[in-house]
Tab-separated table of C-alpha atoms in Angstrom:
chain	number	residue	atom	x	y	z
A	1	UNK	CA	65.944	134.265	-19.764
A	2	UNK	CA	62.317	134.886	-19.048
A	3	UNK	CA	61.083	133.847	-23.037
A	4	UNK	CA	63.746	131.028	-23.168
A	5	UNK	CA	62.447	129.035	-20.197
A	6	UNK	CA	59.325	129.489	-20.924
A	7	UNK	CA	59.440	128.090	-24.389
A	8	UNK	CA	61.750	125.238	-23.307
A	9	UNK	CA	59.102	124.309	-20.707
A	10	UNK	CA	56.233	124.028	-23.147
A	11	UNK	CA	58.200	122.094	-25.848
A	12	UNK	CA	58.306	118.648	-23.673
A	13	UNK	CA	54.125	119.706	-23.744
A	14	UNK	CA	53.870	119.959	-27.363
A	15	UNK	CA	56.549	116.968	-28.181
A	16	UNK	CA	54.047	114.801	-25.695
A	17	UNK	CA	50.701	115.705	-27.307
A	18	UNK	CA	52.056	114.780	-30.997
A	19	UNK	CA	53.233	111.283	-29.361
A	20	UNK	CA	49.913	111.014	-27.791
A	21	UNK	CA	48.122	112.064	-30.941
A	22	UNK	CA	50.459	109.757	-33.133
A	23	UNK	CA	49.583	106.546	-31.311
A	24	UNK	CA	45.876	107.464	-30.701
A	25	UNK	CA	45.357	108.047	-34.599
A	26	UNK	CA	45.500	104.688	-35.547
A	27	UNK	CA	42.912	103.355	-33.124
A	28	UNK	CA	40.731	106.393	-34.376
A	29	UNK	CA	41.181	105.353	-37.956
A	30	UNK	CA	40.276	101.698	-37.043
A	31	UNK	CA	37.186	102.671	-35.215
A	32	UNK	CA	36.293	104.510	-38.217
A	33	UNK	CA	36.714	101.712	-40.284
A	34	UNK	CA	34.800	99.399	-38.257
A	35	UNK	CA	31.952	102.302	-38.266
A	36	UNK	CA	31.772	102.520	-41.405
A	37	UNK	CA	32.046	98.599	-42.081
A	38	UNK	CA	28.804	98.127	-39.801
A	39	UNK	CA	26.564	101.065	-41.478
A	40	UNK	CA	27.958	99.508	-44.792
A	41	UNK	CA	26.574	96.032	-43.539
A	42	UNK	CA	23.577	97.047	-42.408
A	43	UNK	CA	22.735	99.278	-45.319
A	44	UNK	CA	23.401	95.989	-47.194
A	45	UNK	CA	20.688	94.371	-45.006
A	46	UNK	CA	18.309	97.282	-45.203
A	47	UNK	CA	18.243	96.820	-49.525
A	48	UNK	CA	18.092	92.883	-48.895
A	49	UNK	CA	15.245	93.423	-46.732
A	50	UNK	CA	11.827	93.602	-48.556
A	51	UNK	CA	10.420	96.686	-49.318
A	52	UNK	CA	6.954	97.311	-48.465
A	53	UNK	CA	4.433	96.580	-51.007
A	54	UNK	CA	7.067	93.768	-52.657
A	55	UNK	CA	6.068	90.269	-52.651
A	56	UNK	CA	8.270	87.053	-51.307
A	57	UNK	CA	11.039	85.312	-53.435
A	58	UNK	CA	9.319	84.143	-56.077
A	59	UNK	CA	8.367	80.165	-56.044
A	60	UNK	CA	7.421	77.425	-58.864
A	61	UNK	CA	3.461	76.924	-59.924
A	62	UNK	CA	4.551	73.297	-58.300
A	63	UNK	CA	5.683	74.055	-54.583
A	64	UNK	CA	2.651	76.945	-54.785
A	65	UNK	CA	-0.017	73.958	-55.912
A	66	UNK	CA	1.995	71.831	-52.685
A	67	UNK	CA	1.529	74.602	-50.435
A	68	UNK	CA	-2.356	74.717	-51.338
A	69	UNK	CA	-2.656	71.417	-51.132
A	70	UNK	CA	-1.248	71.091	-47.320
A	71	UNK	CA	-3.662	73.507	-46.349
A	72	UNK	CA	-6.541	72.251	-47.279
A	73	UNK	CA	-5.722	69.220	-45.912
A	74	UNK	CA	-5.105	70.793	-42.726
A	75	UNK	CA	-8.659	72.928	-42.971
A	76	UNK	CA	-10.603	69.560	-43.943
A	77	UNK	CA	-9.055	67.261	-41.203
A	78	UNK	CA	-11.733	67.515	-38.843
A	79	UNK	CA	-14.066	67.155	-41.891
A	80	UNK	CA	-12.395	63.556	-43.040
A	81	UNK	CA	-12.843	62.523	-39.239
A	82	UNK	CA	-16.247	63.329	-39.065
A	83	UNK	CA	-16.831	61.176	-42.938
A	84	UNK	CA	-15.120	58.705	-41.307
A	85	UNK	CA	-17.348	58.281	-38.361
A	86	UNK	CA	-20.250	58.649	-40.618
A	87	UNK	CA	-19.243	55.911	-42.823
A	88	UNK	CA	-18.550	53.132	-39.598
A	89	UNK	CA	-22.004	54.214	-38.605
A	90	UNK	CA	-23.398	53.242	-42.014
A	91	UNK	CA	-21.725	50.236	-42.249
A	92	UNK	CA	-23.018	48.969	-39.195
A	93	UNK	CA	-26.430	49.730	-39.744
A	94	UNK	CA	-25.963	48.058	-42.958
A	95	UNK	CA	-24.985	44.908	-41.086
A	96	UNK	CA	-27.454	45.380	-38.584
A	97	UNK	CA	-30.551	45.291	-41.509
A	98	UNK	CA	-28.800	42.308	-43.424
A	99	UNK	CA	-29.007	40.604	-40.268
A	100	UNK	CA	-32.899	41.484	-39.517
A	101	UNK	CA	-33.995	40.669	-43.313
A	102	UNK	CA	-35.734	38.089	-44.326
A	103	UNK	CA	-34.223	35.122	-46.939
A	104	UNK	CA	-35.225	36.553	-49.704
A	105	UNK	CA	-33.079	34.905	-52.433
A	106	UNK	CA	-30.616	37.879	-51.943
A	107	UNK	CA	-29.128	36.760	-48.781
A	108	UNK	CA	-27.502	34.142	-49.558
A	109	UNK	CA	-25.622	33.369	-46.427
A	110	UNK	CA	-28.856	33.330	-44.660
A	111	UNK	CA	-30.095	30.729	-47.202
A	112	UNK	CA	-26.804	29.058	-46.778
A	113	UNK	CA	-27.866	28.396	-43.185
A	114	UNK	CA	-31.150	26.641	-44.403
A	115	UNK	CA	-29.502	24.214	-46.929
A	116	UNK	CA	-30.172	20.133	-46.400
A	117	UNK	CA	-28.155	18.464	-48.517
A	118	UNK	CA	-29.686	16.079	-50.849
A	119	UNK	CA	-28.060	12.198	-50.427
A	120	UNK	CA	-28.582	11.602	-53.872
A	121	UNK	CA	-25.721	11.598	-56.343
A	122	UNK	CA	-25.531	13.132	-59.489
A	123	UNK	CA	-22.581	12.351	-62.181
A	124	UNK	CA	-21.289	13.535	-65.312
A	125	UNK	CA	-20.290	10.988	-67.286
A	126	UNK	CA	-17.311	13.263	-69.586
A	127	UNK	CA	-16.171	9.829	-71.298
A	128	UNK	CA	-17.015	10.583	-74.430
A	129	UNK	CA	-13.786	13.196	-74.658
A	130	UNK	CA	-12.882	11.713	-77.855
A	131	UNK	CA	-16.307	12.080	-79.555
A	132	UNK	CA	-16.254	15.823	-79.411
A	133	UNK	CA	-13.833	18.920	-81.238
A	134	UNK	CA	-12.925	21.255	-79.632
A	135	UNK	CA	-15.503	23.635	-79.594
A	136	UNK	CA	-17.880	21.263	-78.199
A	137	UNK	CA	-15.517	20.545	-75.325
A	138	UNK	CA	-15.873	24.200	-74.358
A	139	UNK	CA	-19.193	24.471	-74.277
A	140	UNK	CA	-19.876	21.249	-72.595
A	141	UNK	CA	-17.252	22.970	-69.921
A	142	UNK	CA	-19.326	26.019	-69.818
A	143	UNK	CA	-22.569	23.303	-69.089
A	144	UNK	CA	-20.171	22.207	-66.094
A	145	UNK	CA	-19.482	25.674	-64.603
A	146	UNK	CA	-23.607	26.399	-64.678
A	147	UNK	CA	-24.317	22.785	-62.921
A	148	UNK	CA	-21.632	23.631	-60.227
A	149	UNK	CA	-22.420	27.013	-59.892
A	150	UNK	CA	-26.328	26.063	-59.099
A	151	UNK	CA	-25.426	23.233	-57.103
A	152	UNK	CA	-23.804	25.363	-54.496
A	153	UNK	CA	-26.761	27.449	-54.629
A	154	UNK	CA	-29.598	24.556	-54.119
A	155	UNK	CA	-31.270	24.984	-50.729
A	156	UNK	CA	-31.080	20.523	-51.300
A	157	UNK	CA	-27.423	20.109	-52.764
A	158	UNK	CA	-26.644	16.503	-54.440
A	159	UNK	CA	-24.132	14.656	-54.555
A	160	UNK	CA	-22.210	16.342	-57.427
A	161	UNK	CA	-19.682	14.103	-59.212
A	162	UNK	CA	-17.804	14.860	-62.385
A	163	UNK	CA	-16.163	11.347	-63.634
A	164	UNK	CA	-13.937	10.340	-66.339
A	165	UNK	CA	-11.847	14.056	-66.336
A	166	UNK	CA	-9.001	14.124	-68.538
A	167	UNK	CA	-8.512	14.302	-72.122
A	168	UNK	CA	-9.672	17.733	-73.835
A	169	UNK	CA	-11.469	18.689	-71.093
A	170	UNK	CA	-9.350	18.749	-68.553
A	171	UNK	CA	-7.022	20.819	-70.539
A	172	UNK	CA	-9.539	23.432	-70.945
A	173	UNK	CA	-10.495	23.942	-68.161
A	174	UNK	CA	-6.785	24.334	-66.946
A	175	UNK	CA	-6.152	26.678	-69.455
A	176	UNK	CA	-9.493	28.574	-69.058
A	177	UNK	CA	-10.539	28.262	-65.653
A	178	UNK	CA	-7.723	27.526	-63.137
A	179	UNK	CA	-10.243	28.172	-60.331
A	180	UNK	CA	-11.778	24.341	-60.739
A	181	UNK	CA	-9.008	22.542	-58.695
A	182	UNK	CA	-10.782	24.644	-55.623
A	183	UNK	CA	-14.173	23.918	-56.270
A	184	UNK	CA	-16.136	22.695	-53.456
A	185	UNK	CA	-18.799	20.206	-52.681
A	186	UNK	CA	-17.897	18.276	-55.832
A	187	UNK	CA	-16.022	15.324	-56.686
A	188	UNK	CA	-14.060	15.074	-60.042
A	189	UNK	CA	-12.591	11.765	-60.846
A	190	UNK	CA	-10.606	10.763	-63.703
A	191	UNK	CA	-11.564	7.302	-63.408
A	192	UNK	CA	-15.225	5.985	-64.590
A	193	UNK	CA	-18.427	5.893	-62.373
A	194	UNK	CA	-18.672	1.968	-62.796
A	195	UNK	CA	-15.280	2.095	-61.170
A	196	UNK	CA	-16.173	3.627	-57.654
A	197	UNK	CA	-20.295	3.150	-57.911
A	198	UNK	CA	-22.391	0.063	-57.541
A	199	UNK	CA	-24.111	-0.895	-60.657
A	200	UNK	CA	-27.444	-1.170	-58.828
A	201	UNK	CA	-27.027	1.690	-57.682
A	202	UNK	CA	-27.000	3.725	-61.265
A	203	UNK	CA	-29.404	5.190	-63.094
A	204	UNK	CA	-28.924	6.767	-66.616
A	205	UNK	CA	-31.167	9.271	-67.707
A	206	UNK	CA	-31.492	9.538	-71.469
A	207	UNK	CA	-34.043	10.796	-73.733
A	208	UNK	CA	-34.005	7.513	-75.849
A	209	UNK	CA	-34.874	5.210	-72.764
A	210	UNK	CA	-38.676	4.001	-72.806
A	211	UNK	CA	-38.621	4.131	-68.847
A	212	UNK	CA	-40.063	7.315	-67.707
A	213	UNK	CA	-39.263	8.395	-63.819
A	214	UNK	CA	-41.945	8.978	-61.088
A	215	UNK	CA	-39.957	9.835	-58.159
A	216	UNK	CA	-36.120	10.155	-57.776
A	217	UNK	CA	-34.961	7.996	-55.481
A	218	UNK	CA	-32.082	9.720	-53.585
A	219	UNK	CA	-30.169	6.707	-52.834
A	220	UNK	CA	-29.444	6.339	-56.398
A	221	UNK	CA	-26.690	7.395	-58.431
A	222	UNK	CA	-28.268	9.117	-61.643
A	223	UNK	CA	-26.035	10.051	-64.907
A	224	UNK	CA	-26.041	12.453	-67.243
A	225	UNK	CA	-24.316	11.983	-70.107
A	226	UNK	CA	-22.016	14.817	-70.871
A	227	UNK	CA	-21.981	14.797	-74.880
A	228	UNK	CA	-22.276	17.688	-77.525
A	229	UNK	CA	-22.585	15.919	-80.270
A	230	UNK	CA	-25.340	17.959	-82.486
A	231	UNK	CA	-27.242	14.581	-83.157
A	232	UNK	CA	-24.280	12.751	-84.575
A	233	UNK	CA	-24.260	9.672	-82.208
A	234	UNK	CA	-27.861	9.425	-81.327
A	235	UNK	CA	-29.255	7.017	-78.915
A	236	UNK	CA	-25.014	6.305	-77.551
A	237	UNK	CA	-25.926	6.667	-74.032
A	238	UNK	CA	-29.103	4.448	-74.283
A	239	UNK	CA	-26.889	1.932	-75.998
A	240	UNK	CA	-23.607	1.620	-73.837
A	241	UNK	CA	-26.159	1.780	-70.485
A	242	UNK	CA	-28.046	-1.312	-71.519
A	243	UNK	CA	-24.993	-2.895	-72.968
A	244	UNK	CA	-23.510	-2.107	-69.563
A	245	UNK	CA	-26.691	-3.499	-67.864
A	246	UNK	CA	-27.080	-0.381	-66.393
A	247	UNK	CA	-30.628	1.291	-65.441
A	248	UNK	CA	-31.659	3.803	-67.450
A	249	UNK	CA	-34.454	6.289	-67.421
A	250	UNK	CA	-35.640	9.605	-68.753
A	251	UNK	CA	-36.897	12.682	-67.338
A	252	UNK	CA	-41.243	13.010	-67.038
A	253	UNK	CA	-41.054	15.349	-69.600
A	254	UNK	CA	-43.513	14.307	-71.751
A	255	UNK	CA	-46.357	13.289	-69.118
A	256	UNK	CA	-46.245	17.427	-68.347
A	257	UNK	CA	-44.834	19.640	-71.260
A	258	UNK	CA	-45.681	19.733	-74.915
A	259	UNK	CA	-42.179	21.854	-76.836
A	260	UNK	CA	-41.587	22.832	-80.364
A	261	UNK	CA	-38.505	20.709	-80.428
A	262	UNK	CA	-37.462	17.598	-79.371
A	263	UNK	CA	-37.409	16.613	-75.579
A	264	UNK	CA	-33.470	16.390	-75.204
A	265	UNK	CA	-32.285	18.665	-73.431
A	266	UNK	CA	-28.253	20.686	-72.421
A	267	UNK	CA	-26.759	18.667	-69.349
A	268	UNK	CA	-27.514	21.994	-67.258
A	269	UNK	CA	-31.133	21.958	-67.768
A	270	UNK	CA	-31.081	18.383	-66.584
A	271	UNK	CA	-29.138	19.345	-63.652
A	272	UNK	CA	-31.027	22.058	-62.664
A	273	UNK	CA	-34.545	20.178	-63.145
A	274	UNK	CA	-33.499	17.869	-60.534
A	275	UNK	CA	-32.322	20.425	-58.317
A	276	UNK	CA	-35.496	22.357	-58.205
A	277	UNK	CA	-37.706	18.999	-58.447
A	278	UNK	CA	-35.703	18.003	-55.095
A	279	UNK	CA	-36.879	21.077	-53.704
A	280	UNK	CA	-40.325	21.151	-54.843
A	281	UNK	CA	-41.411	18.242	-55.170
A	282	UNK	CA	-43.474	19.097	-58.133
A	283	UNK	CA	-41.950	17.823	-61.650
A	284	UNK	CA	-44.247	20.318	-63.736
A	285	UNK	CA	-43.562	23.352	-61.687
A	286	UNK	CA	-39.397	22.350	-61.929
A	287	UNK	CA	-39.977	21.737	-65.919
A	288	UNK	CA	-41.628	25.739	-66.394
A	289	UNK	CA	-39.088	26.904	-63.693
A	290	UNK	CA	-36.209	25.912	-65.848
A	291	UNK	CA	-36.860	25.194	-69.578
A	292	UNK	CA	-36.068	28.297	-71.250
A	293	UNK	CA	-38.732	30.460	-73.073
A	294	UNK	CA	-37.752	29.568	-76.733
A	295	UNK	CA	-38.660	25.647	-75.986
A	296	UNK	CA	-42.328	27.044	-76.796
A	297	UNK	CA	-43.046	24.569	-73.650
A	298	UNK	CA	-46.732	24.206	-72.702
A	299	UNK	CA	-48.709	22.201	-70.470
A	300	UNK	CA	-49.557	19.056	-71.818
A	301	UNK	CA	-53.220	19.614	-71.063
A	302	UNK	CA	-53.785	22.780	-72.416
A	303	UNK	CA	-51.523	22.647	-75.743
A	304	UNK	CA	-52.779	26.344	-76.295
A	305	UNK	CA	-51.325	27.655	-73.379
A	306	UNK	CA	-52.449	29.304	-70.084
A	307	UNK	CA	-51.532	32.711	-69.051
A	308	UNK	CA	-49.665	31.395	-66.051
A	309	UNK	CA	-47.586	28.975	-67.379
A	310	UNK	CA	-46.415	31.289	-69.826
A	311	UNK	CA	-45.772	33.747	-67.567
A	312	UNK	CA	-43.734	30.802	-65.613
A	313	UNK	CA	-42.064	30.176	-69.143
A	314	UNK	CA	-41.294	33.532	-69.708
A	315	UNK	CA	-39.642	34.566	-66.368
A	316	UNK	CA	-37.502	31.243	-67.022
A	317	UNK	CA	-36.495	31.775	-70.437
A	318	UNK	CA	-35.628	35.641	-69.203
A	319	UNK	CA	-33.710	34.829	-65.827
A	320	UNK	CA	-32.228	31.414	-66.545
A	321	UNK	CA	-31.203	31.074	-70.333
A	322	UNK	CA	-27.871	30.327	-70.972
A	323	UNK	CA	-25.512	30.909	-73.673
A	324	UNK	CA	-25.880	28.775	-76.964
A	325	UNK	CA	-23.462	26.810	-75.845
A	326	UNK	CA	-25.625	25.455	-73.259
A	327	UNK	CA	-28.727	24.911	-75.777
A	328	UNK	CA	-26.338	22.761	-78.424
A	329	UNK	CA	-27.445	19.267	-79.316
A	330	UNK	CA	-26.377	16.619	-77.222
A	331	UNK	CA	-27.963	13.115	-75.822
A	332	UNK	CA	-28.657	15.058	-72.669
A	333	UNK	CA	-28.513	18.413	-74.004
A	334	UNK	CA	-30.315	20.786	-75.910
A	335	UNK	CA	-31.076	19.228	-79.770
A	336	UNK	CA	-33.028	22.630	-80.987
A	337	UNK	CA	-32.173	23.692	-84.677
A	338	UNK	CA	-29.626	25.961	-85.978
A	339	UNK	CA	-31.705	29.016	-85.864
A	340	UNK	CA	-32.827	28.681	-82.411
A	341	UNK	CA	-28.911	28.720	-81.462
A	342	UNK	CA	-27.851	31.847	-83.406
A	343	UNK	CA	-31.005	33.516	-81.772
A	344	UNK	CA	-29.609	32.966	-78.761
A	345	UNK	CA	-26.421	34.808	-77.895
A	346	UNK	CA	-26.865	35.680	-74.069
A	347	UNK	CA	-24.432	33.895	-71.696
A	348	UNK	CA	-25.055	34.073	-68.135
A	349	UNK	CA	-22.919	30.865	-67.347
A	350	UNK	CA	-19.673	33.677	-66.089
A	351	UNK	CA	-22.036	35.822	-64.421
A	352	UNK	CA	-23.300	32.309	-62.345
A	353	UNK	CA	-19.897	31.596	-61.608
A	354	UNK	CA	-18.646	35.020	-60.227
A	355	UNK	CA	-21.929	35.118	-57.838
A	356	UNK	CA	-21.833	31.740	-55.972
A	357	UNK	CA	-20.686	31.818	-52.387
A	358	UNK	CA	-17.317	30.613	-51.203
């Protein structure tokens, strides 16, 4: 009886510790699981993780040169801050000595200041379109661009007109220099000077004219006829001005300057004469200012030639010569041979035009 109870009491034990141990198991094999899940993970993270002594994930020669780049932009910004302030400072002081310096020549905005324009009026007569080819008509143009150009340089400015504009010319210089319809201080006309100019008040200047100037007269209108014609019409200006009843005249030349070739000279040099006689005063000085070197221009009273006046002729020839389309024969324009033009190949008429002030 003893035995019997005893193992009927402890089988209800035993029966209840396999229930517990039955519904406990699963939950143990779960955590487990999970255990084992998280060491797996992080065992996964460990052998992702760089190992000492390896580099980074490897990147392209381009993002590497980007990265570089960045910082040395970053090292150098205090260095680009400091250039800057360094540059403003030399700027200003820059301004500052333009401002103290004296009109040299090379200020021109100083000299700008000084100018007194001239009353007296200068035209280009360009009706003689039809008498020229084409190549003529461009260098006759290129004569135009040096007058304007020195014009708005002239500490005494004239009266600039350019008359009788069409034909040839006009196209060219559309097609060649579209900057001419904003030229300043200059009047270009299509019609003719006798149109819009008193006929006591003109003066043509011609080589061919037995009238020889003293003084200009700055009320006058003086003319210049713009012709290349290499000697083909000569004496047409002389001819339609007295036919016209028109005053005519020609430059001192020969009361101060003997030349190896004849006295006519490029419209240009004409131009330019005047300017520097209107600021001078002095028609010899103006002649060996601007006639250019290969003239072979001497004093008229020394036909050998001082040492100063060469020098004079030299520095002329040297700084104002222009291109041998400015030295071709014309009735106011340069009549020197054939070989004196092919010896001549400088131009200088672009380089005046880029320089003048606006």
């Amino acid at each position: 009886m003893s035995s019997n109870s005893s193992v009927t009491s402890w089988t209800p034990v035993f029966q209840k510790h396999q229930i517990m141990s039955s519904e406990t198991l699963p939950a143990f094999v779960e955590t487990s699981n999970v255990e084992r899940t998280q060491d797996l993970s992080e065992d996964q993270e460990e052998s992702q993780k760089p190992r000492s002594g390896e580099g980074l994930e490897p990147i392209s020669k381009r993002q590497m040169k980007k990265l570089i780049k960045q910082k040395q932009w970053e090292e150098q910004r205090e260095l680009r801050k400091q250039k800057r302030k360094e540059k403003r400072k030399r700027k200003q002081l820059e301004r500052h000595c333009q401002q103290d310096s004296n009109s040299d020549g090379n200020d021109r905005k100083r000299i700008r200041r000084d100018v007194v324009h001239s009353t007296l009026r200068l035209v280009i007569d360009c009706s003689f379109d039809s008498l020229m080819v084409l190549k003529d008509i461009k260098k006759l143009h290129k004569q135009i661009q040096r007058c304007y150009a020195e014009n708005r340089r002239a500490l005494h400015p004239v009266q600039f007109y350019l008359t009788s504009h069409g034909g040839q010319l006009k196209k060219n210089m559309d097609e060649n220099d579209k900057g001419w319809v904003n030229w300043k201080d200059i009047y270009i006309k299509p019609d003719h000077y006798s149109e819009f100019i008193k006929k006591e008040d003109l003066i043509y200047l011609t080589s061919d004219s037995p009238n020889v100037l003293k003084e200009l007269d700055e009320s006058k209108a003086y003319v210049i006829g713009g012709l290349v014609d290499h000697n083909h019409h000569k004496g047409l200006t002389y001819k339609q001005a007295s036919e016209h009843g028109i005053d005519h005249a020609q430059l001192p030349l020969g009361n101060f300057v003997k030349m190896n070739s004849r006295k006519v000279l490029a419209v240009n040099h004409v131009f330019e004469i005047i300017l520097e006689y209107l600021e001078t005063r002095d028609w010899q000085e103006a002649f060996f200012t601007i006639l250019p070197q290969r003239k072979g221009a001497v004093p008229t009273d020394n036909a050998c030639g001082s040492s100063s006046h060469n020098k004079k002729s030299a520095r002329a020839g040297g700084g104002l010569d222009s291109d041998s389309s400015e030295e071709e024969n014309s009735r106011n324009e340069l009549d020197s041979p054939r070989e004196e033009e092919n010896r001549d190949k400088e131009n200088s008429t672009e380089s005046a035009m880029n320089s003048i002030p606006h």
